[in-house]
Coordinates of C-alpha atoms in Angstrom, one line a residue:
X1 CA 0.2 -13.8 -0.2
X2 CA -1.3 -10.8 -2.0
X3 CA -0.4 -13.2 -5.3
X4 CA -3.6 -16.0 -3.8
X5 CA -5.9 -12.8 -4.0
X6 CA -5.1 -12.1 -8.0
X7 CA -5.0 -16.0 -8.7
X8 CA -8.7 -16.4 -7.5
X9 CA -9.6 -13.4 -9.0
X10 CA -9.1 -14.5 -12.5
X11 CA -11.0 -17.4 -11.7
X12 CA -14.7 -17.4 -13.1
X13 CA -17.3 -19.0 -10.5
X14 CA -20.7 -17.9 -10.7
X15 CA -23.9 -19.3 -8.3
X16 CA -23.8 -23.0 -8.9
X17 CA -20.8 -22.8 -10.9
X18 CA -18.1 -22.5 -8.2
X19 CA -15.8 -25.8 -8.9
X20 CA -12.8 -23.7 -10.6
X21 CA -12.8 -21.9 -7.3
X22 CA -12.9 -25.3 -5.1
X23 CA -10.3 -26.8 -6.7
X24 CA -8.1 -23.8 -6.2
X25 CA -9.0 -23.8 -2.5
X26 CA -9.0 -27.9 -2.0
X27 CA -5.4 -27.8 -3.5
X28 CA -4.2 -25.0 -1.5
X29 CA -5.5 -26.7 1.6
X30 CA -3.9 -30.3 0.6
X31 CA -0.4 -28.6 1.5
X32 CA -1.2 -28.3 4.8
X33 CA -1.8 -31.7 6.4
X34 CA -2.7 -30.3 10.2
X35 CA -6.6 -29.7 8.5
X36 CA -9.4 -31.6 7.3
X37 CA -11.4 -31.2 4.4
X38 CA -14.9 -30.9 4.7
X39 CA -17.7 -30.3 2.5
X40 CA -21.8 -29.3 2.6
X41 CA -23.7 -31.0 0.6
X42 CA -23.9 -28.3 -2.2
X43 CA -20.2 -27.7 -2.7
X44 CA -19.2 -25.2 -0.2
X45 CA -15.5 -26.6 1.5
X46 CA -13.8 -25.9 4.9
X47 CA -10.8 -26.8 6.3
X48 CA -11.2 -28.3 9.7
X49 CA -9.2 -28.1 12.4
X50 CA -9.8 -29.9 16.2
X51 CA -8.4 -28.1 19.2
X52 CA -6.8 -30.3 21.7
X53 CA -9.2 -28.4 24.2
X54 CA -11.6 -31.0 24.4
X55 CA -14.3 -28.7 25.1
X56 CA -13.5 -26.1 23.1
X57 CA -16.5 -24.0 21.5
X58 CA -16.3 -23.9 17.4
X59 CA -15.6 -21.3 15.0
X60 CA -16.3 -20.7 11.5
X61 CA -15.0 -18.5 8.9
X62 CA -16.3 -18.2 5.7
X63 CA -15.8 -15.8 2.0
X64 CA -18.0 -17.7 -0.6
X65 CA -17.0 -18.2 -4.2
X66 CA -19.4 -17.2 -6.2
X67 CA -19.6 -13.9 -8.3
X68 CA -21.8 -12.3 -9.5
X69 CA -23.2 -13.3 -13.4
X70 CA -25.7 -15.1 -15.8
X71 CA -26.6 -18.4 -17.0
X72 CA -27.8 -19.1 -20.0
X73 CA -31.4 -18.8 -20.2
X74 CA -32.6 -19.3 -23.9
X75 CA -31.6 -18.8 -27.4
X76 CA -33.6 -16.8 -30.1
X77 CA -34.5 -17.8 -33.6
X78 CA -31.5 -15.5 -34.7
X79 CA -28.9 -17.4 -32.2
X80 CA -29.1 -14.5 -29.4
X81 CA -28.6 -15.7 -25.7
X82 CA -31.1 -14.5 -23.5
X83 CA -29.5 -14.2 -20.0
X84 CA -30.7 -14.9 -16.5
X85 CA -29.0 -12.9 -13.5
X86 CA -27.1 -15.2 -10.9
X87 CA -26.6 -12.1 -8.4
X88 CA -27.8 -8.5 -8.2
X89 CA -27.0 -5.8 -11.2
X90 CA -28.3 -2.6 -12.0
X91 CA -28.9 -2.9 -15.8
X92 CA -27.1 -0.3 -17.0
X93 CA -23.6 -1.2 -16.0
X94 CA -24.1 -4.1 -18.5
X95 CA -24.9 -2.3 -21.9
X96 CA -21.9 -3.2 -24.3
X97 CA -20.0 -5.4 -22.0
X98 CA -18.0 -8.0 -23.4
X99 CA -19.0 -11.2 -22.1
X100 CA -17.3 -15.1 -21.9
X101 CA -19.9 -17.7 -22.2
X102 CA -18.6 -21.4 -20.9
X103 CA -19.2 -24.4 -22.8
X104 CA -20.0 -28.0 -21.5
X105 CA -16.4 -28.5 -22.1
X106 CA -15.1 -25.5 -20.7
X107 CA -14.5 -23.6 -23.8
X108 CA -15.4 -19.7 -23.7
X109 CA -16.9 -18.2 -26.4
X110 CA -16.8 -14.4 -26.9
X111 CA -20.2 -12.2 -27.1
X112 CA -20.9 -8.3 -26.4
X113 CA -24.4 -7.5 -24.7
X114 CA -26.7 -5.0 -26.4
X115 CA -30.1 -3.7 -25.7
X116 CA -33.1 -2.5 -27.7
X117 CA -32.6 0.8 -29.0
X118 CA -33.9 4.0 -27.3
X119 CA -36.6 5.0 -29.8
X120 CA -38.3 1.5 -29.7
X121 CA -38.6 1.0 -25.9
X122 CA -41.0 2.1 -23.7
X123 CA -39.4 5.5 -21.7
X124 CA -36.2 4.5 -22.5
X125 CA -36.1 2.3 -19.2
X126 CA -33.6 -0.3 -19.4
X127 CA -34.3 -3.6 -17.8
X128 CA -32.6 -6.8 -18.0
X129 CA -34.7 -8.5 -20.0
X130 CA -34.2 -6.0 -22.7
X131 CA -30.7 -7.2 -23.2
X132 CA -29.3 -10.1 -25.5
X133 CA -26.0 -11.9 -25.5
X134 CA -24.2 -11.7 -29.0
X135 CA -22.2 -14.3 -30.0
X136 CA -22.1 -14.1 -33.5
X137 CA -24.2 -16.4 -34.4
X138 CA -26.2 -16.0 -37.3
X139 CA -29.5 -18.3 -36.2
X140 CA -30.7 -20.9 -33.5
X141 CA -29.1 -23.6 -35.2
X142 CA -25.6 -22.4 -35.4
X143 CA -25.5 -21.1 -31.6
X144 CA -26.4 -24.8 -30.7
X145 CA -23.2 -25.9 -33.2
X146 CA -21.3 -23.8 -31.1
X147 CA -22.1 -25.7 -28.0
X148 CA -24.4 -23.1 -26.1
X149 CA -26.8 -24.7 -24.0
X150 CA -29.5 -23.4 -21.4
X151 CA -27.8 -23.0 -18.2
X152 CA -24.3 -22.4 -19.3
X153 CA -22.2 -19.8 -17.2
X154 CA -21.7 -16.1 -18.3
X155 CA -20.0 -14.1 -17.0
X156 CA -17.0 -10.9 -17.0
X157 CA -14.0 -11.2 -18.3
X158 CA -10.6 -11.8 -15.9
X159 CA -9.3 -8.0 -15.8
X160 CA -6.7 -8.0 -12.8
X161 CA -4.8 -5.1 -12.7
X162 CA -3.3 -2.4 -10.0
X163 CA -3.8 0.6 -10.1
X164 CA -1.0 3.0 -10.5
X165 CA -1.4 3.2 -6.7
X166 CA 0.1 0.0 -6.3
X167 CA -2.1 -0.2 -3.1
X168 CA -5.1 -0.3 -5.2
X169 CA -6.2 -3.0 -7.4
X170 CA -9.3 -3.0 -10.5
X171 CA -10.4 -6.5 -11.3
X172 CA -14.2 -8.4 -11.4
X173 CA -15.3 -10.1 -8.1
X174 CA -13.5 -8.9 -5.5
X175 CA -17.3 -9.7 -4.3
X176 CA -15.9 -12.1 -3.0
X177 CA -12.7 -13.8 -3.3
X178 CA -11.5 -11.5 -1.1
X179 CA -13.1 -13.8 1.2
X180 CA -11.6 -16.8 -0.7
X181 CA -8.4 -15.6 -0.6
X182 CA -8.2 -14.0 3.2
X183 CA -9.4 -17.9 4.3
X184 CA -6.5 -19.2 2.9
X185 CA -4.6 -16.7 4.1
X186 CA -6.0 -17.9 8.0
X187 CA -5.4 -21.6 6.6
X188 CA -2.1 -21.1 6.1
X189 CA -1.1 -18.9 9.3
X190 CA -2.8 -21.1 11.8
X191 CA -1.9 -24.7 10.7
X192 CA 0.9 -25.0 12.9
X193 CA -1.0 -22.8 15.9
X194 CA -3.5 -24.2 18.4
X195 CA -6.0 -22.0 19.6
X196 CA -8.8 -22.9 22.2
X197 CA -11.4 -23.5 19.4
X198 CA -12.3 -25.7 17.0
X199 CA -12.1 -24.3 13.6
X200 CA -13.5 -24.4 10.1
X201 CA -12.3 -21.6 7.6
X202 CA -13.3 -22.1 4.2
X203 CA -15.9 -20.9 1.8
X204 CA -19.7 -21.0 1.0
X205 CA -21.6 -21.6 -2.6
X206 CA -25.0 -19.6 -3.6
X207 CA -24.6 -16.6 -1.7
X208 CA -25.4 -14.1 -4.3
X209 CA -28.8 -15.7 -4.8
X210 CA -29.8 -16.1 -0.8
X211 CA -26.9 -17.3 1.2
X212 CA -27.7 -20.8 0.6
X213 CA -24.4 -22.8 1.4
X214 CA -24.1 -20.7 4.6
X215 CA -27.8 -21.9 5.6
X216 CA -26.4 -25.6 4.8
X217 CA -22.7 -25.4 6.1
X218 CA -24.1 -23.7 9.2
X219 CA -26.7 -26.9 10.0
X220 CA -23.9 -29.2 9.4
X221 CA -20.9 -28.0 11.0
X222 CA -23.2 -26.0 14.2
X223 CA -20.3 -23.3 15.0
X224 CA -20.6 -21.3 18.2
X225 CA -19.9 -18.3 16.4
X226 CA -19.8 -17.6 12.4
X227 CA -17.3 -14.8 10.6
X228 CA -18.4 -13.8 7.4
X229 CA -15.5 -12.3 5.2
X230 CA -17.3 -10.1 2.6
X231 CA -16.4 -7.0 0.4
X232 CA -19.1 -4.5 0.6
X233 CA -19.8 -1.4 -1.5
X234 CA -18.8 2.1 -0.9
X235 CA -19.2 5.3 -2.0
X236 CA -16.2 8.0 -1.5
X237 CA -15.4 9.5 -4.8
X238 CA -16.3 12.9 -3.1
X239 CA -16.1 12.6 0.4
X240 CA -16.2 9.7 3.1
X241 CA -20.1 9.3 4.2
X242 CA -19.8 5.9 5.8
X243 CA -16.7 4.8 4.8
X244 CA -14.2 4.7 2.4
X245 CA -11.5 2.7 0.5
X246 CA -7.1 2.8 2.5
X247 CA -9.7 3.7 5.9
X248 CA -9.4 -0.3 7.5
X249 CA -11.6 -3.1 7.5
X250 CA -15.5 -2.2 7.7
X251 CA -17.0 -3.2 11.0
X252 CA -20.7 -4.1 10.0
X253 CA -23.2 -2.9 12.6
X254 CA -26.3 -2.7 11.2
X255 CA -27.9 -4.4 7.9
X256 CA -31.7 -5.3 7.0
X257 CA -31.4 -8.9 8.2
X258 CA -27.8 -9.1 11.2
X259 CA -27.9 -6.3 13.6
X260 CA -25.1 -6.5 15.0
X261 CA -25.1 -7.5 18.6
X262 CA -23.9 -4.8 21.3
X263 CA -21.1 -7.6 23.1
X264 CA -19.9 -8.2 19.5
X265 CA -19.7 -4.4 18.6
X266 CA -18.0 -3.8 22.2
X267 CA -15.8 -6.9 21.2
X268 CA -14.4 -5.4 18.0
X269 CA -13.7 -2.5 18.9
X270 CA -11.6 -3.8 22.1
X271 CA -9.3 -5.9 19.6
X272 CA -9.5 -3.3 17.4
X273 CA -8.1 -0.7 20.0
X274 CA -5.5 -3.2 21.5
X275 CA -4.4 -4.1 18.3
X276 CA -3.9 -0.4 16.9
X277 CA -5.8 -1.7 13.8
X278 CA -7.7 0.7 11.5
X279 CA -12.1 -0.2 11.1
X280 CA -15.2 1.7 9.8
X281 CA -18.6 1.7 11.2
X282 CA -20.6 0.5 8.3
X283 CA -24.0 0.2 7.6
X284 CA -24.9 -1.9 4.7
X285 CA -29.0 -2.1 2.4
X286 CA -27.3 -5.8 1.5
X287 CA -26.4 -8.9 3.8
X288 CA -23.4 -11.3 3.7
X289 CA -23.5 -15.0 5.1
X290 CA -23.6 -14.0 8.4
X291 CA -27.1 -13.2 7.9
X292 CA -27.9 -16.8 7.4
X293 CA -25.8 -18.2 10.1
X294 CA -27.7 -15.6 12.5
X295 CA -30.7 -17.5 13.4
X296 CA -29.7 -21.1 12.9
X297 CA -29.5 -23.9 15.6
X298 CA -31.5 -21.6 18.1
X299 CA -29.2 -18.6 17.3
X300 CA -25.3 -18.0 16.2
X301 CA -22.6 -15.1 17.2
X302 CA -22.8 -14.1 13.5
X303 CA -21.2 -10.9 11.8
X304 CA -18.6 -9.7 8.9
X305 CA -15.0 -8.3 8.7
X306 CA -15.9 -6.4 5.6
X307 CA -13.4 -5.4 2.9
X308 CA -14.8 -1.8 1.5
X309 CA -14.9 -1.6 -2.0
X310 CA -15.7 0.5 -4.6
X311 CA -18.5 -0.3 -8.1
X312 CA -19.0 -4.1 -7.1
X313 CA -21.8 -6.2 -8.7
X314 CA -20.8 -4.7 -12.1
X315 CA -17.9 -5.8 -14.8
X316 CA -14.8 -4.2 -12.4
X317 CA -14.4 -3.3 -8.9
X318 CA -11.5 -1.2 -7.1
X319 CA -10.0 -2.2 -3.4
X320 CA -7.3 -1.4 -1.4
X321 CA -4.4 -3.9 -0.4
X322 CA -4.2 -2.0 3.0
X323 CA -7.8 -2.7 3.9
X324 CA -7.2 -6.0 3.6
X325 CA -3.7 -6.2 5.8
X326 CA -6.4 -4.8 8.1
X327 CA -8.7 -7.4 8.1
X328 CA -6.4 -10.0 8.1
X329 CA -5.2 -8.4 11.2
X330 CA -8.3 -8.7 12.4
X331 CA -9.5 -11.7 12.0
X332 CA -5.9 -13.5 13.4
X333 CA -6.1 -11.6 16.6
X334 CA -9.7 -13.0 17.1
X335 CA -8.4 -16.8 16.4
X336 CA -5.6 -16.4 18.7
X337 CA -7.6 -15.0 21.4
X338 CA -11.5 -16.1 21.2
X339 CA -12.2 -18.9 23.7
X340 CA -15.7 -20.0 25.6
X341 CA -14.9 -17.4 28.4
X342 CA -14.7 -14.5 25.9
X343 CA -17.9 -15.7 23.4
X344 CA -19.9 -15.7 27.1
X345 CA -18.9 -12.2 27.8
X346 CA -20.1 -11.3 24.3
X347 CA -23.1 -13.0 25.0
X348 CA -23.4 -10.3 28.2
X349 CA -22.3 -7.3 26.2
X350 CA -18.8 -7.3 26.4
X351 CA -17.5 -5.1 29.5
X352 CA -14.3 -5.1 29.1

């Protein structure tokens, strides 16, 4: 299955640009006939799947397919791009990157970013807006020749490749199709199961800029309780602060807008045990989709199975095969098992 994860990855899909993903996903789902597909309005796609318990409670599991990247924003007198940011970067990860910028048509074109030099900015701070996209172009008039258009997608070059760990894998946006690809991954395993929930497993759009096709897909579909299946970043080159890459799924108890609730904490960590599976406390400055699906319809069971990853939200991240075994782990034994009995004992704190 680990093939899925590389396939998406090469994919490009930025915020509002996410079809080459949903086409991957819609075809992968077509070829197995016990599911549904459903859609929000903005593009985000599940896979739906009615238990035969007629009053089951509903679940819903979700990556979301957009990376991070730019749009086209304008083009200068001297056929530069100026770009805007779909997703969070810190600027300096960005200076001489090679770039591909799609056309209308779907043809890339090739560009490398600069920035102003040193000695004619103001304290050598680099900001975003400092930088250009050059394509070659030698004025306004050829770049629009080319094809290049406001609002066009821009973004990093497919760069799969393992490590020679072969555990380990370097490629862009694994923020997030590892979401993409572990959804498929539940698609697959549990079309010929039944479990005593209702489930949709698919993938959001417009998370990078404010978990917007969670907010929508949440309204719609009104699950009981909401997985999020996220990579996060973390930081142990030197030593393992909060946790760290081959160290199991990251168990996310605490960000600035999902605390996560004691039952679900007690929860996890009962499968987890039972299961003999390998997680990491994690506390994360960033949300994933569960923060959106939190507070809707008078409040969701809402958290992550987090993949931990190291350098994402720049041109390549690193990850670790194992970590997701683990969190595919995860995430079965909770479809197998969750049922209205066991989301009310969450709801009361989880005593097991």
């Amino acid at each position: 299955m680990f093939k899925i994860y590389e396939d998406l990855l090469n994919l490009k899909a930025t915020s509002g640009n996410e079809n080459n993903v949903r086409k991957y996903m819609k075809n992968f789902i077509e070829k197995y006939p016990n599911y549904e597909i459903v859609y929000d309005n903005l593009g985000s796609i599940f896979a739906y799947k009615k238990s035969k318990n007629k009053n089951a409670k509903t679940i819903m599991i979700a990556g979301h397919m957009d990376e991070v990247g730019f749009m086209v924003s304008s083009i200068t007198k001297n056929g530069h791009i100026k770009l805007q940011p779909t997703g969070g970067f810190k600027p300096e990860v960005l200076i001489s990157q090679v770039m591909d910028l799609h056309l209308d048509d779907e043809t890339v074109i090739k560009g490398v970013i600069g920035s102003l030099p040193p000695h004619i900015k103001e304290a050598n701070k680099v900001e975003i807006k400092d930088f250009l996209l050059d394509i070659g172009a030698t004025s306004l008039e050829q770049a629009k020749e080319f094809g290049v258009k406001p609002g066009q997608m821009v973004v990093f070059p497919s760069n799969f490749a393992y490590t020679a760990n072969k555990d380990r894998f370097i490629s862009k946006a694994i923020d997030n199709r590892f979401g993409c690809g572990l959804a498929l991954e539940a698609i697959k395993h549990f079309n010929n199961i039944d479990v005593d929930v209702n489930l949709y497993i698919g993938a959001t759009v417009q998370e990078e800029v404010g978990l917007r096709g969670a907010k929508t897909s949440v309204k719609k579909f009104r699950p009981d309780m909401f997985i999020a299946l996220d990579a996060s970043p973390v930081n142990d080159l030197e030593k393992i602060e909060m946790a760290g890459l081959g160290e199991g799924f990251l168990m996310r108890i605490f960000d600035p807008r999902n605390v996560m609730m004691q039952g679900l904490i007690n929860y996890f960590k009962s499968v987890a045990t039972k299961n003999n599976l390998k997680y990491q406390p994690f506390i994360s400055l960033g949300g994933t989709d569960a923060a959106a699906a939190l507070d809707e319809n008078g409040g969701i069971l809402a958290t992550t199975i987090g993949l931990p990853a190291r350098y994402i939200h720049s041109s390549a991240a690193i990850a670790d095969f194992n970590d997701i075994i683990e969190a595919r782990k995860m995430l079965f034994n909770i479809v197998e098992n969750i049922n209205e009995s066991e989301l009310n004992k969450i709801k009361e704190g989880y005593i097991d």
